[in-house]
XYZ file of C-alpha atoms in Angstrom:
747
model
C 68.520 207.533 14.048
C 68.904 207.706 17.826
C 66.562 206.477 20.539
C 66.081 208.800 23.496
C 66.018 207.250 26.973
C 64.959 209.648 29.736
C 66.322 208.946 33.210
C 63.838 210.143 35.781
C 66.096 211.691 38.417
C 63.091 212.859 40.384
C 62.205 209.225 41.064
C 65.628 208.466 42.498
C 66.153 211.597 44.557
C 65.353 211.059 48.242
C 62.312 212.948 49.464
C 63.035 215.217 52.399
C 60.081 216.558 54.400
C 60.866 219.926 55.951
C 59.995 218.743 59.444
C 62.449 215.831 59.372
C 65.059 218.005 57.651
C 64.891 220.388 60.582
C 64.983 217.517 63.063
C 67.985 215.727 61.619
C 69.996 218.794 60.687
C 72.720 219.012 58.055
C 74.801 215.948 57.343
C 76.776 214.572 54.390
C 74.308 211.687 54.322
C 71.292 213.997 54.561
C 71.843 216.894 52.147
C 68.998 219.365 51.881
C 68.331 219.787 48.159
C 67.942 223.329 46.907
C 64.711 224.497 45.354
C 66.263 224.027 41.896
C 69.045 221.483 41.369
C 70.979 222.437 38.267
C 72.623 219.403 36.751
C 74.399 221.766 34.323
C 74.961 220.978 30.727
C 77.061 217.911 30.114
C 79.511 218.582 27.329
C 82.316 216.588 25.768
C 81.547 213.556 27.902
C 81.833 210.164 26.288
C 80.755 206.718 27.387
C 82.174 204.049 25.100
C 79.897 201.207 24.179
C 80.976 197.671 23.260
C 81.912 198.823 19.743
C 83.927 201.790 20.898
C 81.349 204.330 19.732
C 80.695 207.227 22.082
C 77.208 207.695 23.452
C 76.916 211.406 24.059
C 75.075 212.762 27.075
C 73.021 215.918 26.768
C 70.732 217.455 29.344
C 67.602 219.518 29.343
C 65.872 221.374 32.129
C 62.420 220.201 33.215
C 60.359 220.978 36.273
C 58.862 218.276 38.473
C 55.824 219.774 40.138
C 54.920 216.555 41.913
C 56.578 213.714 43.764
C 57.412 210.418 42.029
C 54.673 208.669 44.019
C 51.679 208.369 41.723
C 51.970 212.024 40.782
C 50.652 213.229 44.128
C 52.158 216.231 45.819
C 53.289 215.329 49.337
C 54.554 218.297 51.341
C 56.131 220.854 49.060
C 57.028 220.662 45.377
C 60.661 219.955 44.599
C 61.947 221.127 41.255
C 64.745 219.073 39.812
C 66.537 218.978 36.496
C 66.381 215.938 34.335
C 68.985 214.411 32.092
C 68.191 212.903 28.729
C 70.517 210.051 27.792
C 70.861 209.418 24.063
C 71.867 205.928 23.026
C 72.226 204.618 19.494
C 69.583 202.355 18.032
C 71.947 199.423 18.092
C 72.707 200.053 21.759
C 72.043 197.127 24.069
C 69.990 197.052 27.245
C 73.259 196.898 29.148
C 74.381 200.257 27.740
C 71.000 201.794 28.491
C 71.095 200.534 32.058
C 74.593 201.935 32.555
C 73.464 205.245 31.105
C 70.474 205.348 33.437
C 72.651 204.430 36.388
C 75.201 207.134 35.515
C 72.488 209.770 35.449
C 71.075 208.578 38.753
C 74.485 208.470 40.390
C 75.052 212.095 39.395
C 71.885 213.078 41.237
C 72.169 211.066 44.465
C 75.883 210.743 45.248
C 76.921 212.094 48.602
C 79.010 214.882 47.080
C 76.221 216.064 44.818
C 75.414 219.163 46.791
C 77.966 221.827 47.456
C 76.549 225.305 47.885
C 73.728 224.457 45.528
C 75.879 222.909 42.799
C 77.988 219.819 42.136
C 81.526 219.816 43.435
C 82.775 217.606 40.598
C 82.343 218.154 36.918
C 79.953 215.804 35.112
C 82.787 214.217 33.148
C 84.694 213.472 36.352
C 81.603 211.973 37.995
C 80.782 209.730 35.024
C 84.411 208.633 34.678
C 84.598 207.787 38.367
C 81.348 205.828 38.268
C 82.476 203.965 35.176
C 85.596 202.801 36.977
C 83.449 201.527 39.852
C 81.447 199.360 37.453
C 84.554 198.040 35.730
C 86.254 197.176 39.029
C 83.258 196.385 41.231
C 81.088 193.321 41.787
C 78.213 192.660 39.397
C 75.930 189.873 40.581
C 73.211 188.413 38.350
C 70.841 185.506 38.840
C 68.597 183.829 36.296
C 65.768 181.346 36.818
C 66.900 180.870 40.407
C 64.866 178.241 42.251
C 65.438 177.088 45.840
C 64.002 173.896 47.316
C 64.137 172.987 50.992
C 63.957 169.290 51.821
C 62.271 168.365 55.095
C 63.019 165.464 57.394
C 60.156 163.432 55.970
C 61.580 163.713 52.451
C 59.058 166.299 51.264
C 60.478 169.337 49.488
C 59.158 172.877 49.368
C 59.930 175.579 46.826
C 60.727 178.803 48.645
C 62.002 180.634 45.536
C 60.588 180.048 42.069
C 62.379 181.178 38.890
C 63.697 184.503 40.167
C 65.730 186.683 37.788
C 67.545 189.898 38.614
C 70.856 191.671 38.965
C 72.811 193.961 41.280
C 75.287 196.512 39.942
C 78.147 198.322 41.686
C 77.294 201.605 43.410
C 73.659 200.568 43.823
C 71.440 199.369 46.649
C 69.124 196.504 45.715
C 66.312 195.800 48.166
C 64.551 192.431 48.301
C 61.122 193.293 49.668
C 58.144 191.222 50.645
C 55.874 190.198 53.502
C 56.789 187.460 56.003
C 57.265 184.010 54.463
C 57.797 185.499 51.018
C 61.298 184.052 50.511
C 63.372 187.202 51.120
C 65.980 185.547 53.324
C 66.080 182.444 51.123
C 66.849 184.522 48.034
C 69.504 186.554 49.834
C 71.173 183.461 51.297
C 71.065 181.637 47.977
C 72.814 184.568 46.305
C 75.470 184.580 49.032
C 75.770 180.786 49.071
C 75.001 180.396 52.779
C 71.909 178.199 52.587
C 71.673 175.135 54.865
C 72.818 171.751 53.505
C 69.250 170.552 52.975
C 68.602 173.327 50.432
C 68.987 172.688 46.716
C 69.570 175.592 44.349
C 68.713 175.484 40.661
C 69.450 178.144 38.090
C 72.365 180.440 37.319
C 74.211 182.849 39.585
C 77.108 184.790 38.024
C 79.560 187.194 39.598
C 81.390 189.469 37.159
C 80.548 187.208 34.238
C 81.700 183.987 35.917
C 79.897 181.328 37.950
C 79.647 182.654 41.475
C 82.507 181.665 43.749
C 82.646 183.625 46.987
C 85.627 183.085 49.249
C 85.857 184.317 52.815
C 86.823 187.977 52.786
C 85.597 188.716 49.258
C 82.065 189.462 50.433
C 80.245 190.495 53.583
C 77.137 188.809 54.898
C 75.544 190.687 57.794
C 73.042 188.564 59.696
C 70.238 189.778 61.886
C 71.118 190.656 65.453
C 74.630 190.718 66.847
C 76.433 189.777 70.064
C 79.403 191.822 71.212
C 81.744 191.959 74.183
C 79.934 194.517 76.304
C 82.990 195.921 78.094
C 84.882 196.897 74.930
C 84.582 200.196 73.137
C 83.440 200.422 69.536
C 86.999 201.053 68.358
C 88.367 198.120 70.363
C 85.640 195.816 69.059
C 86.607 196.613 65.475
C 90.343 196.394 66.169
C 90.241 192.952 67.783
C 87.947 191.703 65.042
C 90.506 192.951 62.518
C 93.302 191.235 64.450
C 91.363 187.949 64.321
C 90.655 188.136 60.585
C 93.338 190.087 58.748
C 96.692 188.464 57.885
C 99.893 189.271 59.755
C 101.174 191.105 56.684
C 98.811 193.927 57.654
C 100.646 195.892 60.316
C 99.073 197.169 63.504
C 99.252 200.748 62.195
C 97.414 199.741 59.038
C 94.735 197.981 61.076
C 94.209 201.085 63.198
C 93.952 203.208 60.050
C 91.470 200.749 58.565
C 89.356 200.840 61.723
C 89.284 204.645 61.625
C 88.195 204.606 57.982
C 85.363 202.186 58.699
C 84.254 204.263 61.680
C 84.001 207.228 59.330
C 82.167 205.216 56.663
C 79.564 203.968 59.128
C 79.180 207.331 60.905
C 80.447 205.838 64.184
C 83.249 208.287 64.888
C 81.332 209.968 67.718
C 80.792 206.572 69.368
C 84.345 205.233 68.956
C 85.236 205.512 72.655
C 81.819 204.440 73.964
C 81.373 201.036 75.555
C 79.221 198.670 73.540
C 77.168 197.367 76.450
C 75.537 198.775 79.538
C 78.111 198.915 82.316
C 78.514 200.746 85.602
C 80.116 203.734 83.901
C 78.103 203.989 80.681
C 74.787 203.440 78.990
C 76.069 201.516 75.969
C 75.128 201.758 72.323
C 71.591 202.149 71.090
C 70.036 199.609 68.734
C 70.847 201.644 65.629
C 74.508 202.027 66.517
C 74.778 198.329 67.386
C 73.349 197.485 63.975
C 75.867 199.746 62.266
C 78.635 198.162 64.344
C 77.641 194.689 63.161
C 77.860 195.956 59.574
C 81.199 197.656 60.258
C 82.724 194.397 61.529
C 81.979 192.738 58.182
C 83.646 195.602 56.296
C 87.098 194.997 57.763
C 88.128 192.940 54.731
C 86.934 195.750 52.420
C 84.477 193.584 50.459
C 82.911 194.811 47.229
C 79.767 192.731 47.641
C 77.653 193.244 50.766
C 74.589 191.221 51.816
C 72.532 192.542 54.730
C 69.630 190.797 56.442
C 66.937 193.195 57.639
C 69.169 196.214 58.388
C 66.226 198.246 59.758
C 64.735 195.455 61.871
C 63.289 196.714 65.195
C 64.699 200.210 64.640
C 62.853 203.500 64.737
C 62.678 205.673 61.625
C 65.648 207.867 62.524
C 67.930 204.950 63.475
C 66.842 202.992 60.413
C 67.488 205.989 58.190
C 71.009 206.403 59.581
C 71.745 202.708 58.997
C 70.401 202.926 55.467
C 72.333 206.145 54.887
C 75.558 204.351 55.833
C 74.766 201.557 53.375
C 74.014 204.159 50.714
C 77.381 205.751 51.398
C 79.094 202.384 50.947
C 77.288 201.974 47.638
C 78.432 205.415 46.495
C 82.009 204.231 47.138
C 81.582 201.400 44.615
C 80.161 198.571 46.713
C 77.272 196.393 45.595
C 74.717 196.296 48.407
C 71.884 193.756 48.516
C 69.521 193.757 51.471
C 66.196 192.398 52.625
C 63.447 194.437 54.182
C 59.783 194.121 54.899
C 58.527 197.635 55.430
C 60.287 200.991 55.508
C 59.509 204.657 55.827
C 59.193 206.891 52.790
C 62.659 208.379 53.242
C 64.336 204.981 53.516
C 62.326 203.541 50.644
C 63.462 206.338 48.362
C 67.134 205.459 48.950
C 66.766 202.115 47.145
C 68.011 201.949 43.573
C 66.368 198.632 42.684
C 63.682 196.603 44.357
C 62.887 192.929 43.995
C 59.332 192.371 45.167
C 58.535 188.834 46.329
C 55.389 187.085 47.463
C 55.230 183.388 48.285
C 58.543 182.782 46.560
C 57.475 184.412 43.268
C 58.961 187.551 41.771
C 56.227 190.145 41.292
C 58.561 192.887 40.075
C 62.215 193.739 39.617
C 63.371 197.214 38.684
C 63.316 200.831 39.793
C 60.870 202.387 42.223
C 59.064 204.529 39.681
C 58.622 201.553 37.360
C 57.229 199.503 40.239
C 54.624 202.157 40.943
C 53.677 202.145 37.277
C 53.510 198.348 37.360
C 51.031 198.412 40.233
C 48.998 201.111 38.513
C 48.858 199.132 35.269
C 47.711 196.084 37.265
C 44.784 198.043 38.654
C 46.390 198.709 42.043
C 47.470 202.364 41.987
C 49.165 203.818 45.030
C 46.766 206.170 46.879
C 47.718 209.760 47.511
C 49.893 210.466 50.535
C 50.594 206.762 51.165
C 53.986 205.162 51.672
C 54.702 202.958 48.615
C 56.153 200.155 50.748
C 52.951 200.078 52.811
C 50.934 199.981 49.616
C 52.974 197.083 48.226
C 52.617 194.997 51.379
C 48.903 195.640 51.697
C 48.451 194.278 48.207
C 50.505 191.080 48.571
C 50.496 190.183 52.285
C 47.882 187.541 53.024
C 47.548 188.808 56.596
C 45.972 191.977 55.201
C 42.897 190.002 54.117
C 41.551 190.526 57.617
C 42.335 194.237 57.365
C 40.483 194.384 54.060
C 37.458 192.683 55.626
C 37.456 195.277 58.375
C 37.616 198.098 55.814
C 34.770 196.581 53.824
C 32.550 196.706 56.889
C 33.302 200.375 57.515
C 33.425 201.798 53.972
C 30.619 202.505 51.510
C 31.668 200.643 48.381
C 28.970 202.299 46.302
C 30.825 205.581 46.613
C 33.908 203.978 45.095
C 36.107 203.976 48.204
C 38.523 201.049 48.501
C 37.035 199.454 45.456
C 40.148 197.453 44.634
C 40.215 196.067 48.161
C 37.410 193.699 47.159
C 40.150 191.441 45.787
C 41.924 188.914 47.954
C 45.698 189.043 48.180
C 46.048 185.739 46.325
C 44.230 187.262 43.344
C 46.324 190.425 43.474
C 49.538 188.405 43.668
C 48.602 186.387 40.584
C 47.611 189.560 38.757
C 50.888 191.304 39.586
C 52.949 188.264 38.636
C 51.160 187.775 35.307
C 51.362 191.454 34.436
C 55.065 191.600 35.220
C 55.944 188.487 33.233
C 54.174 189.932 30.168
C 55.687 193.427 30.574
C 58.564 194.981 28.697
C 60.308 195.561 32.035
C 60.698 191.803 32.557
C 62.016 191.383 29.011
C 64.522 194.189 29.580
C 65.711 192.582 32.824
C 66.067 189.231 31.070
C 68.095 190.797 28.245
C 70.256 192.708 30.705
C 70.943 189.622 32.828
C 72.128 187.701 29.757
C 74.497 190.488 28.762
C 75.850 190.944 32.281
C 76.458 187.193 32.533
C 78.695 187.415 29.478
C 80.526 190.567 30.575
C 83.781 189.517 32.227
C 84.880 191.479 35.242
C 87.654 191.244 37.820
C 88.031 188.188 40.037
C 87.420 189.093 43.661
C 90.449 188.141 45.733
C 90.457 187.515 49.469
C 92.912 189.519 51.597
C 94.097 186.392 53.423
C 93.534 185.176 56.967
C 95.315 185.619 60.259
C 97.491 182.815 61.599
C 96.320 180.653 64.480
C 98.744 182.265 66.930
C 97.634 185.768 65.902
C 93.994 184.801 66.347
C 94.743 183.190 69.725
C 96.571 186.313 70.917
C 93.664 188.546 69.859
C 91.039 186.326 71.490
C 93.076 185.965 74.696
C 93.768 189.655 75.113
C 90.181 190.626 74.299
C 88.886 188.145 76.874
C 91.435 189.412 79.411
C 90.193 192.994 78.928
C 86.625 191.845 79.360
C 87.418 190.010 82.587
C 89.385 192.940 83.981
C 86.647 195.480 83.201
C 83.623 193.422 84.207
C 83.343 193.917 87.969
C 81.050 190.912 88.302
C 83.473 188.539 86.575
C 86.288 188.244 89.147
C 86.591 191.404 91.252
C 83.303 190.912 93.089
C 84.158 187.273 93.654
C 87.571 188.248 94.991
C 85.956 190.474 97.629
C 83.571 187.707 98.647
C 86.409 185.165 98.707
C 88.437 187.360 101.059
C 85.494 187.745 103.424
C 84.844 183.997 103.294
C 88.461 183.045 104.047
C 88.555 185.533 106.905
C 85.505 183.840 108.383
C 86.918 180.330 107.949
C 90.337 181.401 109.221
C 88.941 182.963 112.384
C 86.640 180.013 113.091
C 89.580 177.558 112.761
C 92.146 179.961 114.185
C 95.558 178.470 115.073
C 94.724 174.773 115.077
C 96.782 172.458 117.253
C 99.401 170.113 115.825
C 98.285 166.878 117.437
C 96.607 163.647 116.295
C 93.385 164.808 117.916
C 93.248 167.872 115.639
C 93.557 165.910 112.371
C 89.832 165.656 111.909
C 89.424 169.376 112.626
C 92.128 170.239 110.060
C 90.433 167.964 107.544
C 87.181 169.812 108.235
C 88.832 173.205 107.670
C 90.530 171.993 104.498
C 87.361 170.459 103.052
C 85.335 173.566 103.891
C 87.891 175.867 102.255
C 88.032 173.879 99.004
C 84.262 173.349 98.767
C 83.331 176.933 99.648
C 85.753 178.505 97.183
C 84.570 176.181 94.428
C 80.891 176.683 95.218
C 81.161 180.464 95.205
C 82.752 180.341 91.755
C 79.235 179.827 90.410
C 78.698 183.556 91.000
C 80.568 184.224 87.767
C 78.233 182.043 85.706
C 76.278 184.963 84.128
C 79.508 186.455 82.755
C 80.550 183.053 81.391
C 77.186 182.725 79.635
C 77.785 186.091 78.009
C 81.190 184.918 76.788
C 79.636 181.797 75.270
C 76.911 183.834 73.543
C 79.533 186.045 71.910
C 81.408 182.931 70.791
C 78.307 181.354 69.228
C 77.587 184.560 67.344
C 81.139 184.876 66.033
C 81.148 181.200 65.143
C 77.898 181.669 63.259
C 79.460 184.380 61.093
C 82.701 182.415 60.692
C 85.089 184.625 62.667
C 86.351 182.143 65.275
C 86.890 178.457 66.056
C 86.135 176.248 69.075
C 89.788 175.656 69.902
C 90.450 179.402 69.876
C 87.664 180.018 72.348
C 88.712 177.225 74.729
C 92.397 178.147 74.784
C 91.805 181.896 74.805
C 89.357 181.728 77.695
C 91.655 179.446 79.707
C 94.749 181.602 79.204
C 92.955 184.871 79.934
C 91.380 183.562 83.165
C 94.592 182.124 84.630
C 96.020 185.424 85.985
C 92.784 186.218 87.828
C 92.398 182.716 89.231
C 96.032 182.745 90.348
C 95.467 186.096 92.059
C 92.376 184.794 93.856
C 94.180 181.604 94.886
C 97.206 183.459 96.224
C 95.247 186.028 98.225
C 92.719 183.586 99.681
C 95.349 180.938 100.458
C 97.540 183.482 102.224
C 94.674 184.565 104.459
C 93.350 181.112 105.291
C 96.665 179.238 105.447
C 98.273 181.343 108.135
C 95.115 182.072 110.116
C 94.420 178.353 110.478
C 98.013 177.732 111.584
C 99.255 175.442 108.819
C 102.995 174.826 108.511
C 104.692 178.072 107.413
C 107.133 176.551 104.925
C 107.441 177.823 101.358
C 107.131 174.434 99.656
C 104.012 173.442 101.585
C 102.421 176.868 101.094
C 103.181 176.721 97.343
C 101.485 173.337 97.092
C 98.433 174.725 98.924
C 98.186 177.669 96.481
C 98.611 175.393 93.452
C 95.871 173.040 94.657
C 93.398 175.878 95.204
C 94.348 177.343 91.796
C 93.819 174.037 89.973
C 90.489 173.502 91.759
C 89.232 176.942 90.687
C 90.408 176.324 87.125
C 88.659 172.966 87.137
C 85.406 174.517 88.370
C 85.743 177.243 85.730
C 85.979 174.545 83.062
C 82.938 172.776 84.491
C 80.920 176.012 84.461
C 81.998 176.752 80.888
C 80.882 173.253 79.907
C 77.468 173.855 81.475
C 77.106 177.303 79.888
C 77.908 175.893 76.445
C 74.887 173.598 76.748
C 72.536 175.688 78.895
C 72.736 179.358 77.912
C 69.952 180.436 80.275
C 71.428 181.902 83.457
C 68.860 180.650 85.957
C 68.737 177.059 84.698
C 72.531 176.965 84.387
C 73.059 178.104 87.965
C 70.607 175.488 89.242
C 72.416 172.720 87.354
C 75.857 173.930 88.502
C 74.801 174.084 92.158
C 73.288 170.609 91.930
C 76.515 169.155 90.544
C 78.638 170.917 93.169
C 76.431 169.695 96.015
C 76.636 166.140 94.680
C 80.451 166.377 94.592
C 80.473 167.650 98.179
C 78.297 164.763 99.379
C 80.500 162.060 97.846
C 83.806 163.884 98.466
C 84.674 161.634 101.419
C 84.149 164.004 104.322
C 80.536 163.474 105.343
C 80.793 159.752 104.691
C 83.767 157.570 103.905
C 84.158 156.605 100.271
C 84.304 152.907 101.149
C 80.899 153.126 102.816
C 79.127 154.772 99.864
C 76.678 152.650 97.809
C 78.650 151.280 94.901
C 76.208 151.985 92.061
C 76.367 155.642 91.038
C 77.594 157.182 94.312
C 80.864 155.337 94.705
C 81.302 154.410 91.060
C 81.675 156.819 89.377
C 80.467 159.822 91.442
C 83.126 159.700 94.158
C 85.895 159.284 91.564
C 84.884 162.348 89.536
C 84.427 164.516 92.649
C 87.526 166.709 92.645
C 87.152 167.470 96.387
C 88.253 163.888 97.108
C 91.704 164.393 95.547
C 92.102 168.018 96.628
C 91.508 167.298 100.328
C 93.704 164.159 100.230
C 96.562 166.102 98.675
C 96.291 169.036 101.092
C 96.166 166.763 104.167
C 99.134 164.726 102.918
C 100.950 167.993 102.308
C 100.270 168.998 105.912
C 101.068 165.678 107.630
C 103.501 164.065 105.195
C 106.612 165.380 106.946
C 105.124 165.440 110.434
C 105.622 162.748 113.088
C 103.733 161.930 116.242
C 105.030 159.687 118.930
C 104.977 156.782 118.407
C 103.594 156.893 114.801
C 104.306 159.036 111.759
C 102.031 161.776 110.562
C 100.797 159.808 107.538
C 99.817 156.847 109.712
C 98.034 159.088 112.189
C 96.272 160.796 109.261
C 95.031 157.477 107.906
C 93.692 156.432 111.248
C 91.825 159.694 111.836
C 90.798 160.296 108.208
C 90.573 156.958 106.342
C 89.835 158.641 103.004
C 93.436 159.889 102.856
C 94.900 157.083 100.744
C 98.543 156.605 101.652
C 99.289 154.965 98.301
C 98.556 158.230 96.461
C 101.084 160.942 97.186
C 100.192 164.600 97.218
C 101.735 165.211 93.786
C 99.770 162.323 92.337
C 96.554 163.887 93.646
C 97.558 167.235 92.110
C 98.250 165.488 88.803
C 94.767 163.945 88.892
C 93.256 167.403 89.411
C 95.224 168.782 86.455
C 94.123 165.832 84.317
C 90.487 166.419 85.309
C 90.850 170.085 84.328
C 92.158 169.060 80.914
C 89.265 166.624 80.528
C 86.723 169.367 81.274
C 88.363 171.658 78.726
C 88.287 168.882 76.151
C 84.635 168.189 76.944
C 83.966 171.904 76.461
C 85.579 171.693 73.027
C 83.456 168.673 72.097
C 80.351 170.353 73.477
C 80.863 173.429 71.311
C 81.174 171.238 68.230
C 78.155 169.105 69.107
C 75.948 172.108 69.882
C 76.921 173.613 66.540
C 75.972 170.412 64.709
C 72.686 170.150 66.584
C 71.827 173.741 65.678
C 72.653 172.973 62.044
C 70.323 169.966 62.091
C 67.562 172.020 63.689
C 67.996 174.771 61.086
C 67.604 172.222 58.313
C 64.079 171.510 59.487
C 63.223 175.212 59.330
C 62.552 177.127 56.134
C 64.783 180.259 56.047
C 62.154 182.740 54.871
């Protein structure tokens, strides 16, 4: 005696309105189904169960006159064939689920349509899908409860006894209104909850307690920060260089990047700059979202978690993003995502939905079964309405105000909106109670138990790149960004040249006499202070660099030491170029001694000062990521350094609290001007005194006990201190953000 289980392919086929079909055009991700889809007759195809007995597949032709949504015809009737899956009486729920999934995969795979028929035989398609299940990632969770502990010791349950599963080659959507626990459930499954969260229950991956190592899974967070001046292909390549081990050759990385571009439908955007620059418009929001997903696919994970993939996207962009995820699922990946509300086309691409409200599971299963569940609970989906809209209207507490508005405008005696008399809290309890008592919940429970006992492969990480390989990738990527961003250094170089021409002509050909010492000190102090002050013009670009770092650090792709060293190494060639050009112009216009050693010292001092200021600005941008406030703080600090630098008032005459100790000692202008003046007058002599003695008499701040190389060493040490403070700042900001996140509930 055999039990017949009918797989409703019409409920899993995406619905394609003619208008949107004409708008989008043909695409492998958007096949236009023919009027009749012939699944053909499946013959001699076997699926072995646990006992080795074949479960034969046979098919019969039926006609679906209506859409799967509450039996209401939407635009035009679509006739599809159905497949009846026969399973033995002793067959388990696991076998039935696999059989249902096989039938659905045959209908919705991306190669399903080829001139009105399948390109692969049914036996080949079922065999291929079976291999994906055997070698993919099967994630199940049972009685999963998540508690978030607040600072006052109180705890809050954000997920309560959730049970479900995610199979290979499927897309599982966790749906619900705001504050329903979608993000908490997704993060608990991926194991990325904050430290103040406690997880109870069971989570198994391929029949074993979940253990996810870096590279075995992908977790795509909302948003995304990228280096704006890189192309899409370069962004993926440098991310691969930072993450993949050195055993993967450069050719293999390029091939991998090309494959991922094809998977995410980004081939046409490969050479486009990510951000808005002078020569391009940059990527749209949909392409940026697909790029953030593509970056996580570089390790070829089998398990993919995505937070709100359609967030703030229009219907077309959201559909393309969802189509790319569907394509990944058809290649054997297990995709789990969160979403709040989608269009009809996107909603119909989901294989399973987990409906949440206030942390409780209202339903888990297929779309058609969810519609039946709502209908059996007295909440049928109205004709011509998007199911996702219908679900949210029933369980979102914010819709109580909408219901009140409808009640004022509708005549309830005529039967319109009769079920809207109920509050959402009542509907949520009704849906939850109905689901817990349904056979669907019992089937899910049985299936979860069987999947937990079914051993699968252990997901292995591909390895990580070495520190030197990561440093090289970060340095070269930052160098490309600095060279392509006109506002980073090139605009400053032009302004520096104009500034040094002005200073050089004002102090043109200074005399070599004791009376000109103060004038030379004035020219030297003005040159150092002006060049350092104008370096603040690059602060917006530095803020952008820090934002990209924080994003990559948040997703675990970089480290603080990599960012500090990479940024320092990549900026050195540009700062050396600026120092050389500006020093050449100012040094010879002002008539300083034309000897190679003295000129080299002048260039080195200007270079170290610019590097020091760059470190100070990076330190400020790591704490204050708002451009306007950061510039105000940087200018204030620079002006304070100029005031206590020893030119406007002697250091010995400054008030000791604060201004002399410690302000004058941390003002780099003090040591830079001393070193440059000692470099100029150290080998000079005036009758009857030496140049150093004459310098001390005219400029008392020039300490004769500190030689010029000692002053340069102090500047280098201060630069190292600023870089170290930047490193500590990045770590402290990360810890502060972690503490702040612990006080927030990740809904």
